[in-house]
Amino acid sequence: MAGLTLSNVTKSFDGFDAVKDMSFDVKDGEFLAVLGPSGCGKTTLLRLVAGFERLTSGEIRIGGQTVSSTSGNVPPERRRVGIVFQNYALWPHMTVAENVGYSLKVAKVEKAARERKIADALALVNLKGFGDRRPANLSGGQRQRVALARCLVAAPSLVLFDEPLANLDVHLRASMEDEFAAFHKRTGTTIVYITHDQAEAMALADRIAVMDHGRLAQLAAPRQLYMEPANEMVASFISQGILLPARVLSAAESGRCRVEVLGQEVVVRCRPGERPRGNAKICCRASDIEAGGPSEPGFDALIKRAVYQGGKARIEFSPLANPELDLHFEQPDPNSFESGAEARMRLKSGWLISGE
Ligand SMILES: Nc1ncnc2c1ncn2[C@@H]1O[C@H](COP(=O)(O)OP(=O)(O)OP(=O)(O)O)[C@@H](O)[C@H]1O
Ligand SMILES: [Mg+2]
């Protein structure tokens, strides 16, 4: 097991920075998810850590040892890094055991030791007894577990996953998520796990790194990303936060300030110690909005649509004063809102993103 440190890592392709000035630490035994829109540099980052790409500037250390810098690169096979890709890349003509043991065979590990290591790796991924099967006779999830066993057999100090569940259906994804979580708990391996899927990242990771155009936008625990997004990109990317323009009225107490949003005064959360001023944005969630009484503080809105979602309805609306904003909240059964009607809405809370 080993931690991973990136210091000011940049990777340019013909002058285009696919990864730009990224610095972060992954602790020994930590599960870090890397999340971000397509093309933001996730795979490039992983290839840099694995040693398949040379960095343009900066430094990468694994377990305290410098493996990539402008002055030298440890080759991939000497980094003790295991990788699991989206397409499992198993050899179809080999059995499961042969696939898993291939690297040991190449390394001339003798047969008895090889067989023991293969059996151990298959047991770790819950595939005991599957050694004689061919990949074609396995389910997608089982194939992905063979790919994991193949990476584990070499006793990596760090395991990198690049969207390992992207090819699987929803049910299989959920059960593989459980397996990955159990695997991490059992082995304590340091993991860097790339995904598009934020529910997957939230379910699995100790911390999540959000990337945006090659840069690190925020690295934090899942709950903090959700509750306290660092900027507008993270706010709208994570669980589709609702961004609203706000004017800061006064600091209420540490970690709270009073703002005006959609003509309503509301106390929102902000960074402790921060004394925001002027124009800002707040990030709120559907759960921060509720229907208010006619004389209560709030704002008037036009109901656009009520979508029944089993036990609750998603009420989509726009503030009368800001018809360009599409907002929504959830109303438990029974729903009393109809499209075309006007209603009073109330913002209960939110998170202040930036003050001038
Ligand atoms: N070998 C290369 N040569 C030139 N440009 C590259 C190369 N590899 C990646 N890029 C560019 O770098 C950017 C980041 O690519 P990367 O594959 O890291 O994105 P990603 O976040 O993994 O995207 P996705 O979620 O779609 O897999 C993209 O604009 C891509 O076109
Ligand atoms: Mg990718």
CSV table of C-alpha atoms and ligand atoms in Angstrom, one decimal:
chain,number,residue,atom,x,y,z
A,1,MET,CA,0.0,0.0,0.0
A,2,ALA,CA,1.2,3.5,-0.7
A,3,GLY,CA,0.0,7.0,-0.9
A,4,LEU,CA,0.1,9.2,-3.9
A,5,THR,CA,1.2,12.8,-4.2
A,6,LEU,CA,0.9,15.1,-7.2
A,7,SER,CA,2.7,18.4,-7.2
A,8,ASN,CA,1.9,21.0,-9.8
A,9,VAL,CA,1.4,18.3,-12.5
A,10,THR,CA,0.8,19.6,-16.0
A,11,LYS,CA,0.4,17.6,-19.2
A,12,SER,CA,0.2,19.4,-22.6
A,13,PHE,CA,-0.5,17.8,-25.9
A,14,ASP,CA,0.8,20.2,-28.6
A,15,GLY,CA,0.3,23.2,-26.4
A,16,PHE,CA,-3.1,22.1,-25.1
A,17,ASP,CA,-3.1,21.5,-21.4
A,18,ALA,CA,-5.1,18.3,-20.8
A,19,VAL,CA,-4.0,18.4,-17.1
A,20,LYS,CA,-3.1,21.7,-15.6
A,21,ASP,CA,-1.2,22.4,-12.4
A,22,MET,CA,-2.8,19.7,-10.4
A,23,SER,CA,-1.7,19.1,-6.8
A,24,PHE,CA,-3.2,16.7,-4.3
A,25,ASP,CA,-2.4,13.9,-1.9
A,26,VAL,CA,-4.1,10.5,-1.7
A,27,LYS,CA,-3.5,9.0,1.7
A,28,ASP,CA,-2.3,5.5,2.2
A,29,GLY,CA,-5.4,3.2,2.0
A,30,GLU,CA,-7.6,6.0,0.9
A,31,PHE,CA,-10.4,5.6,-1.8
A,32,LEU,CA,-10.3,8.7,-4.0
A,33,ALA,CA,-12.8,9.2,-6.8
A,34,VAL,CA,-12.1,11.5,-9.7
A,35,LEU,CA,-15.2,13.0,-11.2
A,36,GLY,CA,-15.7,15.4,-14.0
A,37,PRO,CA,-17.3,16.0,-17.4
A,38,SER,CA,-16.1,14.2,-20.5
A,39,GLY,CA,-12.7,15.5,-21.8
A,40,CYS,CA,-11.7,17.2,-18.5
A,41,GLY,CA,-8.5,15.2,-18.3
A,42,LYS,CA,-9.4,12.2,-16.0
A,43,THR,CA,-7.9,9.5,-18.1
A,44,THR,CA,-4.8,11.6,-18.9
A,45,LEU,CA,-4.3,12.0,-15.1
A,46,LEU,CA,-4.5,8.3,-14.6
A,47,ARG,CA,-2.1,7.5,-17.4
A,48,LEU,CA,0.4,10.0,-15.9
A,49,VAL,CA,0.2,8.2,-12.5
A,50,ALA,CA,0.5,4.8,-14.2
A,51,GLY,CA,3.5,6.0,-16.2
A,52,PHE,CA,2.0,5.7,-19.7
A,53,GLU,CA,2.3,9.4,-20.3
A,54,ARG,CA,5.2,11.7,-19.4
A,55,LEU,CA,4.3,14.9,-17.6
A,56,THR,CA,5.2,18.3,-19.0
A,57,SER,CA,6.0,19.8,-15.6
A,58,GLY,CA,5.5,18.9,-12.0
A,59,GLU,CA,6.2,15.7,-10.0
A,60,ILE,CA,4.4,12.5,-9.0
A,61,ARG,CA,5.3,10.5,-6.0
A,62,ILE,CA,4.0,7.0,-5.0
A,63,GLY,CA,4.8,5.9,-1.5
A,64,GLY,CA,7.3,8.7,-1.1
A,65,GLN,CA,9.3,7.7,-4.2
A,66,THR,CA,9.4,10.1,-7.1
A,67,VAL,CA,8.1,8.2,-10.1
A,68,SER,CA,7.5,11.1,-12.6
A,69,SER,CA,9.3,14.4,-12.9
A,70,THR,CA,10.9,16.4,-15.7
A,71,SER,CA,14.2,14.8,-14.9
A,72,GLY,CA,13.1,11.2,-15.1
A,73,ASN,CA,10.4,8.5,-15.2
A,74,VAL,CA,10.1,5.2,-13.5
A,75,PRO,CA,8.7,2.8,-16.2
A,76,PRO,CA,5.0,1.6,-15.7
A,77,GLU,CA,6.0,-2.0,-14.9
A,78,ARG,CA,8.2,-0.8,-12.0
A,79,ARG,CA,5.6,1.4,-10.3
A,80,ARG,CA,3.6,-1.4,-8.7
A,81,VAL,CA,0.4,0.2,-9.9
A,82,GLY,CA,-2.6,-1.9,-11.0
A,83,ILE,CA,-5.1,-0.7,-13.5
A,84,VAL,CA,-8.7,-1.8,-14.3
A,85,PHE,CA,-10.2,-0.3,-17.4
A,86,GLN,CA,-13.8,0.1,-18.7
A,87,ASN,CA,-13.4,-2.7,-21.3
A,88,TYR,CA,-11.9,-5.5,-19.3
A,89,ALA,CA,-9.3,-6.4,-21.9
A,90,LEU,CA,-9.2,-10.1,-21.0
A,91,TRP,CA,-7.7,-12.6,-23.4
A,92,PRO,CA,-10.5,-14.7,-24.8
A,93,HIS,CA,-8.4,-17.7,-25.6
A,94,MET,CA,-7.1,-18.1,-22.0
A,95,THR,CA,-9.0,-19.4,-19.0
A,96,VAL,CA,-9.8,-17.1,-16.1
A,97,ALA,CA,-6.8,-18.5,-14.2
A,98,GLU,CA,-4.5,-18.1,-17.1
A,99,ASN,CA,-5.6,-14.5,-17.6
A,100,VAL,CA,-5.1,-13.7,-13.9
A,101,GLY,CA,-1.7,-15.5,-13.8
A,102,TYR,CA,-0.3,-14.2,-17.0
A,103,SER,CA,2.0,-11.5,-15.5
A,104,LEU,CA,3.3,-14.0,-13.0
A,105,LYS,CA,4.1,-16.4,-15.8
A,106,VAL,CA,6.0,-13.7,-17.7
A,107,ALA,CA,7.9,-12.9,-14.4
A,108,LYS,CA,8.8,-16.6,-14.3
A,109,VAL,CA,7.1,-17.2,-10.9
A,110,GLU,CA,7.2,-21.0,-10.3
A,111,LYS,CA,4.0,-23.0,-10.8
A,112,ALA,CA,3.0,-23.8,-7.2
A,113,ALA,CA,3.5,-20.2,-6.0
A,114,ARG,CA,1.7,-18.9,-9.1
A,115,GLU,CA,-1.3,-21.2,-8.5
A,116,ARG,CA,-1.5,-20.1,-4.9
A,117,LYS,CA,-1.4,-16.4,-5.8
A,118,ILE,CA,-4.0,-16.9,-8.5
A,119,ALA,CA,-6.3,-18.7,-6.1
A,120,ASP,CA,-5.8,-15.9,-3.5
A,121,ALA,CA,-6.6,-13.2,-6.1
A,122,LEU,CA,-9.7,-15.0,-7.3
A,123,ALA,CA,-10.9,-15.4,-3.7
A,124,LEU,CA,-10.4,-11.7,-3.1
A,125,VAL,CA,-12.9,-10.9,-5.9
A,126,ASN,CA,-15.3,-13.7,-4.9
A,127,LEU,CA,-14.6,-15.9,-7.9
A,128,LYS,CA,-13.3,-19.0,-6.2
A,129,GLY,CA,-13.8,-22.0,-8.4
A,130,PHE,CA,-14.1,-20.0,-11.7
A,131,GLY,CA,-10.5,-20.5,-12.7
A,132,ASP,CA,-11.2,-23.0,-15.5
A,133,ARG,CA,-13.9,-20.9,-17.2
A,134,ARG,CA,-13.3,-18.8,-20.3
A,135,PRO,CA,-14.1,-15.1,-20.3
A,136,ALA,CA,-16.9,-15.7,-22.9
A,137,ASN,CA,-18.8,-17.8,-20.3
A,138,LEU,CA,-18.9,-15.1,-17.7
A,139,SER,CA,-21.2,-12.2,-17.0
A,140,GLY,CA,-20.0,-8.6,-17.5
A,141,GLY,CA,-19.6,-8.2,-13.7
A,142,GLN,CA,-17.7,-11.4,-13.4
A,143,ARG,CA,-15.4,-10.4,-16.2
A,144,GLN,CA,-14.7,-7.1,-14.5
A,145,ARG,CA,-13.8,-9.0,-11.3
A,146,VAL,CA,-11.4,-11.2,-13.3
A,147,ALA,CA,-9.8,-7.9,-14.5
A,148,LEU,CA,-9.6,-6.8,-10.9
A,149,ALA,CA,-8.0,-10.1,-9.8
A,150,ARG,CA,-5.5,-9.9,-12.7
A,151,CYS,CA,-4.4,-6.5,-11.4
A,152,LEU,CA,-4.3,-7.6,-7.8
A,153,VAL,CA,-2.2,-10.7,-8.4
A,154,ALA,CA,0.8,-8.5,-8.9
A,155,ALA,CA,0.3,-7.1,-5.3
A,156,PRO,CA,0.0,-3.4,-6.5
A,157,SER,CA,0.6,-0.7,-4.0
A,158,LEU,CA,-2.0,1.5,-5.7
A,159,VAL,CA,-4.9,0.5,-7.9
A,160,LEU,CA,-6.3,2.8,-10.6
A,161,PHE,CA,-9.8,2.3,-12.0
A,162,ASP,CA,-10.9,4.1,-15.2
A,163,GLU,CA,-14.7,3.9,-15.4
A,164,PRO,CA,-14.7,0.2,-14.6
A,165,LEU,CA,-18.5,-0.1,-14.4
A,166,ALA,CA,-19.4,2.0,-17.4
A,167,ASN,CA,-20.3,-1.0,-19.6
A,168,LEU,CA,-22.6,-2.7,-17.0
A,169,ASP,CA,-26.3,-2.3,-16.5
A,170,VAL,CA,-27.8,-0.4,-13.6
A,171,HIS,CA,-28.4,-3.5,-11.3
A,172,LEU,CA,-25.0,-5.0,-12.0
A,173,ARG,CA,-23.4,-1.6,-11.3
A,174,ALA,CA,-25.0,-1.4,-7.9
A,175,SER,CA,-23.8,-4.9,-6.9
A,176,MET,CA,-20.3,-4.2,-8.3
A,177,GLU,CA,-20.2,-1.0,-6.3
A,178,ASP,CA,-20.9,-3.1,-3.2
A,179,GLU,CA,-18.1,-5.5,-4.2
A,180,PHE,CA,-15.6,-2.7,-4.7
A,181,ALA,CA,-16.5,-1.2,-1.4
A,182,ALA,CA,-16.1,-4.6,0.3
A,183,PHE,CA,-12.8,-5.2,-1.5
A,184,HIS,CA,-11.4,-1.8,-0.4
A,185,LYS,CA,-12.5,-2.5,3.2
A,186,ARG,CA,-10.9,-6.0,3.1
A,187,THR,CA,-7.6,-5.0,1.6
A,188,GLY,CA,-7.0,-1.4,2.5
A,189,THR,CA,-5.6,-0.8,-0.9
A,190,THR,CA,-5.1,2.8,-2.0
A,191,ILE,CA,-7.5,3.4,-4.8
A,192,VAL,CA,-8.0,6.2,-7.4
A,193,TYR,CA,-11.3,5.6,-9.1
A,194,ILE,CA,-12.4,7.6,-12.2
A,195,THR,CA,-16.0,7.8,-13.0
A,196,HIS,CA,-18.6,10.0,-14.7
A,197,ASP,CA,-21.2,8.8,-12.3
A,198,GLN,CA,-21.4,11.0,-9.2
A,199,ALA,CA,-23.7,8.6,-7.3
A,200,GLU,CA,-21.0,6.0,-7.7
A,201,ALA,CA,-18.4,8.4,-6.5
A,202,MET,CA,-20.4,9.4,-3.5
A,203,ALA,CA,-21.2,5.8,-2.6
A,204,LEU,CA,-17.6,4.6,-2.8
A,205,ALA,CA,-15.1,7.3,-2.1
A,206,ASP,CA,-13.6,8.7,1.1
A,207,ARG,CA,-13.0,11.9,-0.9
A,208,ILE,CA,-13.8,13.1,-4.4
A,209,ALA,CA,-11.7,15.2,-6.7
A,210,VAL,CA,-13.8,17.2,-9.2
A,211,MET,CA,-11.9,18.1,-12.3
A,212,ASP,CA,-12.8,20.9,-14.7
A,213,HIS,CA,-10.9,21.7,-17.9
A,214,GLY,CA,-7.8,19.9,-16.7
A,215,ARG,CA,-7.8,21.6,-13.3
A,216,LEU,CA,-8.7,20.5,-9.9
A,217,ALA,CA,-11.9,22.3,-9.0
A,218,GLN,CA,-12.4,20.9,-5.5
A,219,LEU,CA,-11.2,17.9,-3.5
A,220,ALA,CA,-13.4,17.1,-0.5
A,221,ALA,CA,-15.5,14.5,1.2
A,222,PRO,CA,-18.8,13.7,-0.6
A,223,ARG,CA,-20.9,15.5,1.9
A,224,GLN,CA,-18.8,18.6,1.8
A,225,LEU,CA,-18.9,18.7,-2.0
A,226,TYR,CA,-22.7,18.6,-1.8
A,227,MET,CA,-23.1,21.0,1.0
A,228,GLU,CA,-20.2,23.4,0.3
A,229,PRO,CA,-19.3,23.5,-3.3
A,230,ALA,CA,-16.2,25.7,-3.9
A,231,ASN,CA,-17.4,27.3,-7.1
A,232,GLU,CA,-20.3,27.5,-9.6
A,233,MET,CA,-19.0,24.6,-11.7
A,234,VAL,CA,-18.9,22.2,-8.7
A,235,ALA,CA,-22.3,23.5,-7.5
A,236,SER,CA,-24.1,22.8,-10.8
A,237,PHE,CA,-22.1,19.6,-11.5
A,238,ILE,CA,-22.8,17.9,-8.2
A,239,SER,CA,-26.4,16.8,-8.0
A,240,GLN,CA,-27.5,19.6,-10.2
A,241,GLY,CA,-27.4,22.3,-7.6
A,242,ILE,CA,-29.6,25.3,-8.3
A,243,LEU,CA,-27.6,28.5,-8.7
A,244,LEU,CA,-29.3,31.8,-7.9
A,245,PRO,CA,-28.0,35.4,-7.9
A,246,ALA,CA,-27.9,36.9,-4.4
A,247,ARG,CA,-27.0,40.2,-2.8
A,248,VAL,CA,-25.2,40.0,0.5
A,249,LEU,CA,-26.9,42.1,3.2
A,250,SER,CA,-24.9,41.4,6.3
A,251,ALA,CA,-22.8,38.7,8.0
A,252,ALA,CA,-25.2,37.1,10.6
A,253,GLU,CA,-22.7,35.1,12.6
A,254,SER,CA,-19.6,33.0,11.7
A,255,GLY,CA,-20.7,30.5,9.0
A,256,ARG,CA,-23.9,32.3,8.3
A,257,CYS,CA,-24.9,35.4,6.4
A,258,ARG,CA,-28.0,37.3,5.4
A,259,VAL,CA,-28.7,37.6,1.7
A,260,GLU,CA,-31.5,38.8,-0.6
A,261,VAL,CA,-32.5,36.2,-3.2
A,262,LEU,CA,-35.4,36.6,-5.6
A,263,GLY,CA,-36.6,39.5,-3.5
A,264,GLN,CA,-36.7,37.4,-0.3
A,265,GLU,CA,-34.4,37.8,2.7
A,266,VAL,CA,-32.8,34.6,3.8
A,267,VAL,CA,-30.0,33.4,6.0
A,268,VAL,CA,-27.6,31.1,4.2
A,269,ARG,CA,-24.5,29.1,5.1
A,270,CYS,CA,-21.1,30.5,4.2
A,271,ARG,CA,-17.5,29.7,4.9
A,272,PRO,CA,-16.8,30.3,8.6
A,273,GLY,CA,-14.8,33.5,9.1
A,274,GLU,CA,-15.7,34.8,5.7
A,275,ARG,CA,-17.2,38.3,5.5
A,276,PRO,CA,-18.8,38.3,2.1
A,277,ARG,CA,-20.1,41.5,0.5
A,278,GLY,CA,-21.8,42.6,-2.6
A,279,ASN,CA,-23.2,40.4,-5.3
A,280,ALA,CA,-22.8,36.7,-5.0
A,281,LYS,CA,-24.4,33.4,-6.0
A,282,ILE,CA,-26.1,30.9,-3.8
A,283,CYS,CA,-26.3,27.2,-4.4
A,284,CYS,CA,-29.5,25.6,-3.2
A,285,ARG,CA,-31.2,22.2,-3.5
A,286,ALA,CA,-34.7,21.2,-4.2
A,287,SER,CA,-35.0,20.4,-0.4
A,288,ASP,CA,-34.2,24.1,0.4
A,289,ILE,CA,-37.4,25.2,-1.3
A,290,GLU,CA,-40.9,24.8,0.0
A,291,ALA,CA,-44.4,26.2,-0.6
A,292,GLY,CA,-45.1,29.2,1.7
A,293,GLY,CA,-48.2,30.9,2.9
A,294,PRO,CA,-49.5,34.0,1.0
A,295,SER,CA,-48.3,36.5,3.7
A,296,GLU,CA,-45.0,34.7,4.5
A,297,PRO,CA,-41.6,35.9,3.3
A,298,GLY,CA,-41.0,34.4,-0.1
A,299,PHE,CA,-41.6,35.0,-3.7
A,300,ASP,CA,-44.4,34.4,-6.2
A,301,ALA,CA,-44.0,31.8,-8.8
A,302,LEU,CA,-45.7,30.3,-11.8
A,303,ILE,CA,-46.1,26.5,-11.7
A,304,LYS,CA,-45.0,25.0,-15.0
A,305,ARG,CA,-45.3,21.3,-14.4
A,306,ALA,CA,-46.0,18.7,-11.7
A,307,VAL,CA,-44.4,15.4,-12.4
A,308,TYR,CA,-45.6,12.5,-10.3
A,309,GLN,CA,-42.7,10.4,-9.1
A,310,GLY,CA,-44.3,7.8,-6.8
A,311,GLY,CA,-45.0,9.1,-3.2
A,312,LYS,CA,-44.0,12.6,-4.2
A,313,ALA,CA,-44.2,15.0,-7.1
A,314,ARG,CA,-41.5,17.2,-8.7
A,315,ILE,CA,-42.9,20.7,-9.0
A,316,GLU,CA,-41.3,22.7,-11.7
A,317,PHE,CA,-41.8,26.5,-11.5
A,318,SER,CA,-40.3,29.9,-12.4
A,319,PRO,CA,-40.3,33.0,-10.1
A,320,LEU,CA,-42.7,35.6,-11.6
A,321,ALA,CA,-40.0,38.2,-11.3
A,322,ASN,CA,-37.4,36.0,-13.0
A,323,PRO,CA,-39.3,33.9,-15.6
A,324,GLU,CA,-35.9,32.8,-17.1
A,325,LEU,CA,-35.1,30.7,-14.0
A,326,ASP,CA,-36.2,27.1,-14.0
A,327,LEU,CA,-36.5,25.8,-10.4
A,328,HIS,CA,-38.1,22.8,-8.8
A,329,PHE,CA,-38.9,21.3,-5.5
A,330,GLU,CA,-40.4,18.1,-4.2
A,331,GLN,CA,-43.9,17.9,-2.8
A,332,PRO,CA,-44.9,14.7,-0.8
A,333,ASP,CA,-48.3,13.1,-1.7
A,334,PRO,CA,-50.9,14.4,-2.2
A,335,ASN,CA,-49.8,17.1,-4.7
A,336,SER,CA,-51.9,20.2,-4.7
A,337,PHE,CA,-50.1,22.1,-7.4
A,338,GLU,CA,-51.3,22.4,-11.0
A,339,SER,CA,-49.5,23.7,-14.0
A,340,GLY,CA,-50.5,27.3,-14.9
A,341,ALA,CA,-51.3,28.2,-11.3
A,342,GLU,CA,-49.5,30.8,-9.3
A,343,ALA,CA,-48.1,30.0,-5.8
A,344,ARG,CA,-46.0,31.5,-3.1
A,345,MET,CA,-42.6,29.8,-2.6
A,346,ARG,CA,-40.1,30.1,0.1
A,347,LEU,CA,-36.3,29.6,0.2
A,348,LYS,CA,-35.3,28.1,3.5
A,349,SER,CA,-31.5,27.9,3.1
A,350,GLY,CA,-28.6,27.7,0.7
A,351,TRP,CA,-24.8,27.9,0.5
A,352,LEU,CA,-23.1,31.2,-0.5
A,353,ILE,CA,-20.6,30.6,-3.3
A,354,SER,CA,-18.8,33.9,-3.8
A,355,GLY,CA,-19.0,37.4,-2.7
A,356,GLU,CA,-17.2,40.3,-4.5
B,1,LIG,N1,-2.7,11.6,-26.9
B,1,LIG,C1,-3.4,12.8,-27.0
B,1,LIG,N2,-3.1,13.7,-27.9
B,1,LIG,C2,-3.8,14.9,-27.9
B,1,LIG,N3,-4.8,15.2,-27.1
B,1,LIG,C3,-5.2,14.3,-26.2
B,1,LIG,C4,-4.5,13.0,-26.1
B,1,LIG,N4,-5.1,12.4,-25.0
B,1,LIG,C5,-6.1,13.1,-24.6
B,1,LIG,N5,-6.1,14.3,-25.2
B,1,LIG,C6,-7.0,15.4,-25.0
B,1,LIG,O1,-7.0,15.8,-23.6
B,1,LIG,C7,-8.2,16.1,-23.1
B,1,LIG,C8,-8.5,15.2,-21.9
B,1,LIG,O2,-8.7,13.9,-22.4
B,1,LIG,P1,-9.0,12.7,-21.4
B,1,LIG,O3,-9.1,11.4,-22.1
B,1,LIG,O4,-8.0,12.7,-20.2
B,1,LIG,O5,-10.5,13.1,-20.8
B,1,LIG,P2,-11.5,12.3,-19.8
B,1,LIG,O6,-11.8,13.2,-18.7
B,1,LIG,O7,-10.9,10.9,-19.5
B,1,LIG,O8,-12.8,12.2,-20.7
B,1,LIG,P3,-13.8,11.0,-20.8
B,1,LIG,O9,-14.7,11.2,-19.6
B,1,LIG,O10,-14.6,11.3,-22.1
B,1,LIG,O11,-13.1,9.7,-20.8
B,1,LIG,C9,-9.2,15.9,-24.3
B,1,LIG,O12,-9.5,17.2,-24.8
B,1,LIG,C10,-8.5,15.0,-25.2
B,1,LIG,O13,-8.9,15.2,-26.5
B,2,MG,MG,-11.5,9.0,-19.9
